[in-house]
Each structure stands twice: as structure tokens, then as C-alpha cells.
């Protein structure tokens, strides 16, 4: 009898997977604030997770990703704009989709956020498998005056690489 050759491991996502990934990510981003608010509304004043800074944001966002994705890579780096702070990037679909999260705060201008997205896009578009950078900007206090305008300004679709920016809540 013939011996079957071993099946090569899958190194490419199935067709259409990246679109499905982006759809799921959009849903997580647009509903994130509802989840964060729900966690605060606990009975009998029980302790909860408050989203006070970007580390809290990353923790809850990662937990929500775990509901939808089996494989989530993470990469830590210290971009120049972060003053030595470590930033976590989530990598999905065999590293084709990179996800970064930001939270607005006093002293961080819309211009600063735009510059950060450009730095991140330059880094992740250079990855061998990189196809998409999705940047979620969490704006719970409505600090961004024109969120749809910022999304339109920073979202780009090139031949080989796309950057999508989602500001929420709007």
C-alpha cells in the first residue's frame, strides 16, 4: 500500500479570512464602550475593571479578541513616541493583520494620534506577511472633535497594505 505524504501545515489563511477578521474587529471596536460600561455597572458595588489607561484598555481588548480568535500573537515594542513605554500589538491571521489600541487622554492631541498611527503603519507595513493595520482609538470622553474625519484622514488602502482607523464611541 502507498504511504500518504504528510500534509503541509497551513501557512496562508483561507480566502476571505482577512475580510471576516476585519468585520469581527470592527464589531469589537464599535461595541467596546458598551462592554466597558457594562463592567462598571455591577450589583452591590462589587469591584470591577475600570478602563483608566491604555494598559486597562489592552487587557479588556485582548480578552474580547480571545472570544473570536483561536490564534492571537502579541508583540511588544517601545516606539519613540511612547517615551519608553511598552506597547502591545496583536497579530492575527498568520501575522497578516496587526491591531493596535490607543486611548485618548488629556495632553494627547489628535495630531499626536495621527503621528502615532503613521509610525505604526510604517513599522507593520514592512513585515513580510503584513497586509492590514487596524488601529482602534478608544475615546470614552469624546476628546476627538471630528472622529469620522480622523478615521477618513488616517484610513488608507494601498495595493499591498491597508490601514484602518476606528474611533469609538462616536
PDB file of N, CA and C in Angstrom, residues 29-89:
ATOM      1  N   UNK A  29     -14.531  46.737  18.172  1.00  0.00           N
ATOM      2  CA  UNK A  29     -14.206  48.150  18.421  1.00  0.00           C
ATOM      3  C   UNK A  29     -15.462  48.983  18.656  1.00  0.00           C
ATOM      4  N   UNK A  30     -16.473  48.784  17.815  1.00  0.00           N
ATOM      5  CA  UNK A  30     -17.653  49.637  17.941  1.00  0.00           C
ATOM      6  C   UNK A  30     -18.473  49.298  19.180  1.00  0.00           C
ATOM      7  N   UNK A  31     -18.380  48.079  19.675  1.00  0.00           N
ATOM      8  CA  UNK A  31     -19.134  47.693  20.874  1.00  0.00           C
ATOM      9  C   UNK A  31     -18.311  47.741  22.151  1.00  0.00           C
ATOM     10  N   UNK A  32     -17.036  48.071  22.039  1.00  0.00           N
ATOM     11  CA  UNK A  32     -16.136  48.042  23.195  1.00  0.00           C
ATOM     12  C   UNK A  32     -16.658  48.894  24.348  1.00  0.00           C
ATOM     13  N   UNK A  33     -17.114  50.106  24.035  1.00  0.00           N
ATOM     14  CA  UNK A  33     -17.550  51.027  25.084  1.00  0.00           C
ATOM     15  C   UNK A  33     -18.758  50.460  25.837  1.00  0.00           C
ATOM     16  N   UNK A  34     -19.658  49.783  25.115  1.00  0.00           N
ATOM     17  CA  UNK A  34     -20.806  49.145  25.779  1.00  0.00           C
ATOM     18  C   UNK A  34     -20.337  48.102  26.793  1.00  0.00           C
ATOM     19  N   UNK A  35     -19.323  47.329  26.412  1.00  0.00           N
ATOM     20  CA  UNK A  35     -18.784  46.306  27.320  1.00  0.00           C
ATOM     21  C   UNK A  35     -18.122  46.968  28.520  1.00  0.00           C
ATOM     22  N   UNK A  36     -17.308  47.988  28.270  1.00  0.00           N
ATOM     23  CA  UNK A  36     -16.616  48.683  29.362  1.00  0.00           C
ATOM     24  C   UNK A  36     -17.619  49.285  30.346  1.00  0.00           C
ATOM     25  N   UNK A  37     -18.694  49.884  29.812  1.00  0.00           N
ATOM     26  CA  UNK A  37     -19.722  50.463  30.697  1.00  0.00           C
ATOM     27  C   UNK A  37     -20.436  49.372  31.484  1.00  0.00           C
ATOM     28  N   UNK A  38     -20.738  48.267  30.821  1.00  0.00           N
ATOM     29  CA  UNK A  38     -21.433  47.166  31.497  1.00  0.00           C
ATOM     30  C   UNK A  38     -20.622  46.633  32.670  1.00  0.00           C
ATOM     31  N   UNK A  39     -19.310  46.567  32.510  1.00  0.00           N
ATOM     32  CA  UNK A  39     -18.456  46.067  33.590  1.00  0.00           C
ATOM     33  C   UNK A  39     -18.485  46.981  34.813  1.00  0.00           C
ATOM     34  N   UNK A  40     -18.728  48.272  34.568  1.00  0.00           N
ATOM     35  CA  UNK A  40     -18.796  49.211  35.700  1.00  0.00           C
ATOM     36  C   UNK A  40     -20.104  49.093  36.467  1.00  0.00           C
ATOM     37  N   UNK A  41     -21.153  48.606  35.796  1.00  0.00           N
ATOM     38  CA  UNK A  41     -22.494  48.570  36.397  1.00  0.00           C
ATOM     39  C   UNK A  41     -22.715  47.245  37.130  1.00  0.00           C
ATOM     40  N   UNK A  42     -21.972  47.035  38.215  1.00  0.00           N
ATOM     41  CA  UNK A  42     -22.088  45.780  38.941  1.00  0.00           C
ATOM     42  C   UNK A  42     -22.964  45.966  40.168  1.00  0.00           C
ATOM     43  N   UNK A  43     -23.645  44.899  40.548  1.00  0.00           N
ATOM     44  CA  UNK A  43     -24.533  44.959  41.711  1.00  0.00           C
ATOM     45  C   UNK A  43     -23.726  45.085  43.007  1.00  0.00           C
ATOM     46  N   UNK A  44     -24.327  45.712  43.971  1.00  0.00           N
ATOM     47  CA  UNK A  44     -23.760  45.800  45.327  1.00  0.00           C
ATOM     48  C   UNK A  44     -22.343  46.373  45.335  1.00  0.00           C
ATOM     49  N   UNK A  45     -22.075  47.245  44.367  1.00  0.00           N
ATOM     50  CA  UNK A  45     -20.782  47.937  44.328  1.00  0.00           C
ATOM     51  C   UNK A  45     -19.594  46.987  44.360  1.00  0.00           C
ATOM     52  N   UNK A  46     -19.731  45.874  43.676  1.00  0.00           N
ATOM     53  CA  UNK A  46     -18.619  44.919  43.624  1.00  0.00           C
ATOM     54  C   UNK A  46     -17.462  45.513  42.821  1.00  0.00           C
ATOM     55  N   UNK A  47     -16.227  45.081  43.123  1.00  0.00           N
ATOM     56  CA  UNK A  47     -15.081  45.615  42.370  1.00  0.00           C
ATOM     57  C   UNK A  47     -15.187  45.225  40.890  1.00  0.00           C
ATOM     58  N   UNK A  48     -14.629  46.058  40.045  1.00  0.00           N
ATOM     59  CA  UNK A  48     -14.756  45.833  38.605  1.00  0.00           C
ATOM     60  C   UNK A  48     -13.483  46.264  37.901  1.00  0.00           C
ATOM     61  N   UNK A  49     -13.468  46.090  36.590  1.00  0.00           N
ATOM     62  CA  UNK A  49     -12.356  46.577  35.783  1.00  0.00           C
ATOM     63  C   UNK A  49     -12.729  47.943  35.227  1.00  0.00           C
ATOM     64  N   UNK A  50     -12.019  48.953  35.664  1.00  0.00           N
ATOM     65  CA  UNK A  50     -12.204  50.300  35.126  1.00  0.00           C
ATOM     66  C   UNK A  50     -11.172  50.508  34.021  1.00  0.00           C
ATOM     67  N   UNK A  51     -11.576  51.119  32.932  1.00  0.00           N
ATOM     68  CA  UNK A  51     -10.644  51.426  31.856  1.00  0.00           C
ATOM     69  C   UNK A  51     -10.091  52.827  32.125  1.00  0.00           C
ATOM     70  N   UNK A  52      -8.995  52.870  32.892  1.00  0.00           N
ATOM     71  CA  UNK A  52      -8.405  54.155  33.265  1.00  0.00           C
ATOM     72  C   UNK A  52      -7.247  54.560  32.364  1.00  0.00           C
ATOM     73  N   UNK A  53      -6.625  53.600  31.700  1.00  0.00           N
ATOM     74  CA  UNK A  53      -5.468  53.924  30.862  1.00  0.00           C
ATOM     75  C   UNK A  53      -5.326  52.865  29.779  1.00  0.00           C
ATOM     76  N   UNK A  54      -4.261  53.006  28.992  1.00  0.00           N
ATOM     77  CA  UNK A  54      -4.091  52.119  27.848  1.00  0.00           C
ATOM     78  C   UNK A  54      -3.831  50.666  28.269  1.00  0.00           C
ATOM     79  N   UNK A  55      -3.225  50.449  29.440  1.00  0.00           N
ATOM     80  CA  UNK A  55      -2.998  49.069  29.894  1.00  0.00           C
ATOM     81  C   UNK A  55      -4.329  48.377  30.196  1.00  0.00           C
ATOM     82  N   UNK A  56      -5.253  49.092  30.843  1.00  0.00           N
ATOM     83  CA  UNK A  56      -6.590  48.524  31.087  1.00  0.00           C
ATOM     84  C   UNK A  56      -7.287  48.231  29.759  1.00  0.00           C
ATOM     85  N   UNK A  57      -7.164  49.171  28.831  1.00  0.00           N
ATOM     86  CA  UNK A  57      -7.760  49.016  27.505  1.00  0.00           C
ATOM     87  C   UNK A  57      -7.224  47.753  26.831  1.00  0.00           C
ATOM     88  N   UNK A  58      -5.907  47.564  26.874  1.00  0.00           N
ATOM     89  CA  UNK A  58      -5.299  46.392  26.249  1.00  0.00           C
ATOM     90  C   UNK A  58      -5.801  45.103  26.888  1.00  0.00           C
ATOM     91  N   UNK A  59      -5.909  45.082  28.204  1.00  0.00           N
ATOM     92  CA  UNK A  59      -6.352  43.862  28.900  1.00  0.00           C
ATOM     93  C   UNK A  59      -7.759  43.455  28.473  1.00  0.00           C
ATOM     94  N   UNK A  60      -8.683  44.411  28.454  1.00  0.00           N
ATOM     95  CA  UNK A  60     -10.052  44.077  28.086  1.00  0.00           C
ATOM     96  C   UNK A  60     -10.152  43.760  26.591  1.00  0.00           C
ATOM     97  N   UNK A  61      -9.441  44.508  25.767  1.00  0.00           N
ATOM     98  CA  UNK A  61      -9.489  44.262  24.327  1.00  0.00           C
ATOM     99  C   UNK A  61      -8.974  42.857  24.013  1.00  0.00           C
ATOM    100  N   UNK A  62      -7.882  42.467  24.661  1.00  0.00           N
ATOM    101  CA  UNK A  62      -7.311  41.132  24.440  1.00  0.00           C
ATOM    102  C   UNK A  62      -8.305  40.046  24.858  1.00  0.00           C
ATOM    103  N   UNK A  63      -8.992  40.260  25.977  1.00  0.00           N
ATOM    104  CA  UNK A  63      -9.995  39.290  26.429  1.00  0.00           C
ATOM    105  C   UNK A  63     -11.110  39.148  25.390  1.00  0.00           C
ATOM    106  N   UNK A  64     -11.533  40.259  24.791  1.00  0.00           N
ATOM    107  CA  UNK A  64     -12.575  40.200  23.765  1.00  0.00           C
ATOM    108  C   UNK A  64     -12.074  39.513  22.492  1.00  0.00           C
ATOM    109  N   UNK A  65     -10.811  39.733  22.141  1.00  0.00           N
ATOM    110  CA  UNK A  65     -10.245  39.022  20.988  1.00  0.00           C
ATOM    111  C   UNK A  65     -10.274  37.508  21.209  1.00  0.00           C
ATOM    112  N   UNK A  66     -10.016  37.097  22.466  1.00  0.00           N
ATOM    113  CA  UNK A  66      -9.963  35.659  22.771  1.00  0.00           C
ATOM    114  C   UNK A  66     -11.310  34.977  22.520  1.00  0.00           C
ATOM    115  N   UNK A  67     -12.402  35.724  22.593  1.00  0.00           N
ATOM    116  CA  UNK A  67     -13.713  35.159  22.285  1.00  0.00           C
ATOM    117  C   UNK A  67     -13.837  34.770  20.815  1.00  0.00           C
ATOM    118  N   UNK A  68     -13.153  35.491  19.945  1.00  0.00           N
ATOM    119  CA  UNK A  68     -13.368  35.362  18.498  1.00  0.00           C
ATOM    120  C   UNK A  68     -12.248  34.647  17.753  1.00  0.00           C
ATOM    121  N   UNK A  69     -11.039  34.650  18.294  1.00  0.00           N
ATOM    122  CA  UNK A  69      -9.884  34.157  17.541  1.00  0.00           C
ATOM    123  C   UNK A  69      -9.151  33.071  18.327  1.00  0.00           C
ATOM    124  N   UNK A  70      -8.789  31.987  17.622  1.00  0.00           N
ATOM    125  CA  UNK A  70      -8.044  30.902  18.263  1.00  0.00           C
ATOM    126  C   UNK A  70      -6.577  31.264  18.436  1.00  0.00           C
ATOM    127  N   UNK A  71      -6.021  31.914  17.431  1.00  0.00           N
ATOM    128  CA  UNK A  71      -4.592  32.240  17.447  1.00  0.00           C
ATOM    129  C   UNK A  71      -4.418  33.754  17.493  1.00  0.00           C
ATOM    130  N   UNK A  72      -3.821  34.235  18.580  1.00  0.00           N
ATOM    131  CA  UNK A  72      -3.543  35.668  18.699  1.00  0.00           C
ATOM    132  C   UNK A  72      -2.080  35.807  19.095  1.00  0.00           C
ATOM    133  N   UNK A  73      -1.279  36.325  18.185  1.00  0.00           N
ATOM    134  CA  UNK A  73       0.107  36.611  18.527  1.00  0.00           C
ATOM    135  C   UNK A  73       0.184  37.984  19.174  1.00  0.00           C
ATOM    136  N   UNK A  74       1.200  38.183  19.984  1.00  0.00           N
ATOM    137  CA  UNK A  74       1.413  39.516  20.549  1.00  0.00           C
ATOM    138  C   UNK A  74       2.862  39.911  20.317  1.00  0.00           C
ATOM    139  N   UNK A  75       3.065  41.184  20.165  1.00  0.00           N
ATOM    140  CA  UNK A  75       4.414  41.716  20.004  1.00  0.00           C
ATOM    141  C   UNK A  75       4.513  42.965  20.857  1.00  0.00           C
ATOM    142  N   UNK A  76       5.566  43.037  21.649  1.00  0.00           N
ATOM    143  CA  UNK A  76       5.792  44.230  22.477  1.00  0.00           C
ATOM    144  C   UNK A  76       6.916  45.041  21.857  1.00  0.00           C
ATOM    145  N   UNK A  77       6.735  46.333  21.828  1.00  0.00           N
ATOM    146  CA  UNK A  77       7.829  47.198  21.382  1.00  0.00           C
ATOM    147  C   UNK A  77       7.689  48.555  22.032  1.00  0.00           C
ATOM    148  N   UNK A  78       8.758  49.337  21.987  1.00  0.00           N
ATOM    149  CA  UNK A  78       8.764  50.673  22.591  1.00  0.00           C
ATOM    150  C   UNK A  78       9.001  51.704  21.489  1.00  0.00           C
ATOM    151  N   UNK A  79       7.919  52.191  20.868  1.00  0.00           N
ATOM    152  CA  UNK A  79       8.107  53.205  19.825  1.00  0.00           C
ATOM    153  C   UNK A  79       8.631  54.509  20.409  1.00  0.00           C
ATOM    154  N   UNK A  80       9.279  55.300  19.574  1.00  0.00           N
ATOM    155  CA  UNK A  80       9.849  56.567  20.034  1.00  0.00           C
ATOM    156  C   UNK A  80       8.807  57.457  20.694  1.00  0.00           C
ATOM    157  N   UNK A  81       7.576  57.445  20.171  1.00  0.00           N
ATOM    158  CA  UNK A  81       6.554  58.355  20.689  1.00  0.00           C
ATOM    159  C   UNK A  81       6.052  57.954  22.075  1.00  0.00           C
ATOM    160  N   UNK A  82       6.404  56.763  22.558  1.00  0.00           N
ATOM    161  CA  UNK A  82       5.834  56.274  23.821  1.00  0.00           C
ATOM    162  C   UNK A  82       6.725  56.565  25.028  1.00  0.00           C
ATOM    163  N   UNK A  83       7.819  57.296  24.827  1.00  0.00           N
ATOM    164  CA  UNK A  83       8.720  57.642  25.945  1.00  0.00           C
ATOM    165  C   UNK A  83       9.135  56.405  26.745  1.00  0.00           C
ATOM    166  N   UNK A  84       9.502  55.347  26.036  1.00  0.00           N
ATOM    167  CA  UNK A  84       9.985  54.148  26.706  1.00  0.00           C
ATOM    168  C   UNK A  84       8.908  53.184  27.155  1.00  0.00           C
ATOM    169  N   UNK A  85       7.645  53.597  27.087  1.00  0.00           N
ATOM    170  CA  UNK A  85       6.559  52.688  27.486  1.00  0.00           C
ATOM    171  C   UNK A  85       6.428  51.568  26.466  1.00  0.00           C
ATOM    172  N   UNK A  86       6.109  50.376  26.955  1.00  0.00           N
ATOM    173  CA  UNK A  86       5.925  49.228  26.078  1.00  0.00           C
ATOM    174  C   UNK A  86       4.520  49.266  25.479  1.00  0.00           C
ATOM    175  N   UNK A  87       4.418  48.991  24.202  1.00  0.00           N
ATOM    176  CA  UNK A  87       3.134  48.892  23.526  1.00  0.00           C
ATOM    177  C   UNK A  87       2.950  47.467  23.054  1.00  0.00           C
ATOM    178  N   UNK A  88       1.738  46.965  23.168  1.00  0.00           N
ATOM    179  CA  UNK A  88       1.438  45.618  22.702  1.00  0.00           C
ATOM    180  C   UNK A  88       0.657  45.708  21.398  1.00  0.00           C
ATOM    181  N   UNK A  89       1.083  44.926  20.440  1.00  0.00           N
ATOM    182  CA  UNK A  89       0.367  44.790  19.173  1.00  0.00           C
ATOM    183  C   UNK A  89      -0.168  43.372  19.107  1.00  0.00           C
TER     184      UNK A  89
END
